[in-house]
Amino acid sequence: MIDLVAAIELVERTAAPLPPRRQRLADARGRWLAAPVVADCDSPPFDRAMMDGFAVTAADFAGATGAEIVELEVMADLAAGDVTTTAVRPGGCMRIMTGAPLPPGADAVVPVECAVDGTADVHAGGRVRLRDDRFRPGQHVGRQGTAFRRGLEVLHAGDVLSPAAVGLAAEAGATHVVVRPRVRVAILSTGSELVPCDAVPAAGQTRNSNAPMLAAACAALDAEPIDLGIAPDRAEPLRAAVAQGLAADVLVLSGGVSAGDLDLVPATFAACGVEQVFHKVRLKPGKPVWFGILRRAAATPTLVFGLPGNPASSLVCFELFVRPAIRILSGASRDRWHLPRATARLVAAVKSPPDRPVYLPCRITRAGAVLEAEPLPWTGSSDLVGLATADGLLALPAGGRHEPGDDVEVLLDDTLQSQPLA
Ligand code: AMP
Ligand code: MG
C-alpha cells in the first residue's frame, strides 16, 4: 500500500505523450498540439472597416464640434472584398462596408447611423451629411496586425485545439497541425455477477454500470473509449479479454482487484506481461486500485489500470489516476493533467478515516469571494447518487474532523459539473 501522492507521481512518471502526427486542422478539434502554430499573416490582414459607414479623413472632422454637420462627397462604394488604390481626398469620403480595406488616405469610419438629413442611402457621386459627436481618429478601423503579427507563435505545444483555437489556427494559415493522436482506452468490466445495462438483472446479478460511466469519463476527456464488454471471474476468458485490451493505449479494467478469492486480475495482468507499478493506495474510496505498464520493444506501451468494481470507487480512481494518464498521453500541458483544485469553506461537519484521505461528493457554491462546499449524502463506495449531482470532490486529509467554517481542498469537476459556479 502506498500514499496517494506517491501513487499519482508514479502515474505521472510512467505515462508519456503518444508520438505526434500531422493531421488536417478540420479533424483536430480536442487534440493537443505537439508543435506550435506560427501565423503566416497579420491579423487583421489589412486596415479594415469594423462598421458599415463612410471612410473619412480625420482632418475633415478635426474642427467639428458635437452638433456640427460635416458634408462630404461620396467618391466610391467599397464592399467587403473590394480594393481601391484611389485615395480619399479632403472633403471626400467613400461609402464602406464592414470588412472592406480602408482606402488610402482614410483614417476613420463614420457609422452610417451618423448620416443626417436623409443622406444615409447616398452612394458614389452623391453628398453625405455626417454628424458624429463622438468622433476620434482611427475609430471603427481594425488596424493591421493588432491581434497578431506574421511569424508570431499564436498557439503553443501543449495547447488544446478548442473551437476558438481551431479558428485561430485556420486564420493563421494552418491547414494541418502536429498533434498527439486521440488516446484509445479499452474498457473491460469484470465480474461473473455482471449483466449488460440493457438487461434486467436476475437474482444475484448486477448491471454493468461502470462501462458506460467510464466510457463517458473518457469521452469527456476527448479520448476514444472501446468497450470490451464483460469478462467473468474465470482465468481463461479474463486473460483473453485482457490480451485484447492491451492493444489499446490504455486499458481500464474494473472489478476483481481486491483481495477476494475470485479477484484474479493482478495475476492475469502478470501472466500477460504487464509490469505492476503499484497495487493498493491509501485512499477512500478506491483502496484496491492497481496500476501497471506493458512495455514493448518497438511500439508504444499500454498503461493498465485495475479499478475497484464499486462504481463510486471506480470513478474517483478514474479522476485521480486515469485522467492524468490520458491527459499526459494526449500531450496536454502539465497544468491540465488533473482536475482543477480550489479552497472552499465547509458548510457542514465531515470526518475522514484515521488512515486514509477521503474524497466525498460535494456541492460547491460561490458566496461572494469564497467558495462554499456542502458535502452530499453518501453511503459508500457503491453509491453514485451524490456523485451524479456533485460539482466536485471534497479532498480531506486522513484522521480529522472538519468543522463548518474550515477551509478545505476541493477538486472541481470540470467535465461533469451539474451547475455553473456563476
Ligand atoms: P469487486 O471490485 O469485483 O470486488 O466488486 C465490488 C463491487 O462492485 C461488487 O458489488 C460488484 O458487483 C460491483 N461491481 C463490479 N463491477 C461492476 C460494474 N462493472 N458495474 C457495477 N458494479 C460493479
Ligand atoms: Mg468482482
Short mmCIF file of C-alpha atoms in Angstrom, two decimals, residues 48 68 70 73 79 88 98 100 117 124 135 148 155 164 177 188 199 206 215 233 298 309 320-321 336 360-361 369 400:
data_model
loop_
_atom_site.label_atom_id
_atom_site.label_comp_id
_atom_site.label_asym_id
_atom_site.label_seq_id
_atom_site.Cartn_x
_atom_site.Cartn_y
_atom_site.Cartn_z
CA ARG A 48 -10.26 47.08 -42.08
CA GLU A 68 -21.67 70.21 -36.24
CA VAL A 70 -19.70 67.72 -41.98
CA GLU A 73 -18.61 64.00 -51.43
CA ALA A 79 -17.95 46.42 -50.40
CA VAL A 88 -9.72 59.72 -50.10
CA THR A 98 -17.71 46.15 -42.67
CA ALA A 100 -13.58 46.17 -46.57
CA ASP A 117 -30.89 64.83 -43.46
CA ALA A 124 -20.88 57.24 -55.14
CA PHE A 135 -15.62 61.18 -33.47
CA PHE A 148 -1.21 39.10 -34.15
CA LEU A 155 -0.67 28.53 -30.40
CA ALA A 164 -11.61 29.01 -30.76
CA VAL A 177 -1.40 20.76 -37.36
CA LEU A 188 -13.19 -4.04 -19.58
CA ALA A 199 -30.59 -6.39 -19.40
CA THR A 206 -25.72 -6.53 -11.12
CA ALA A 215 -16.74 5.45 -21.40
CA ASP A 233 -14.22 -14.21 -12.89
CA ALA A 298 9.13 -1.46 -30.91
CA GLY A 309 -15.57 -2.62 -9.11
CA LEU A 320 -7.30 10.69 -9.68
CA PHE A 321 -5.22 8.28 -11.80
CA ARG A 336 -4.18 20.43 -17.45
CA LEU A 360 -16.50 12.92 -0.97
CA PRO A 361 -19.07 14.30 -3.42
CA ALA A 369 -15.36 35.97 -2.85
CA GLY A 400 -9.64 14.51 11.13
#
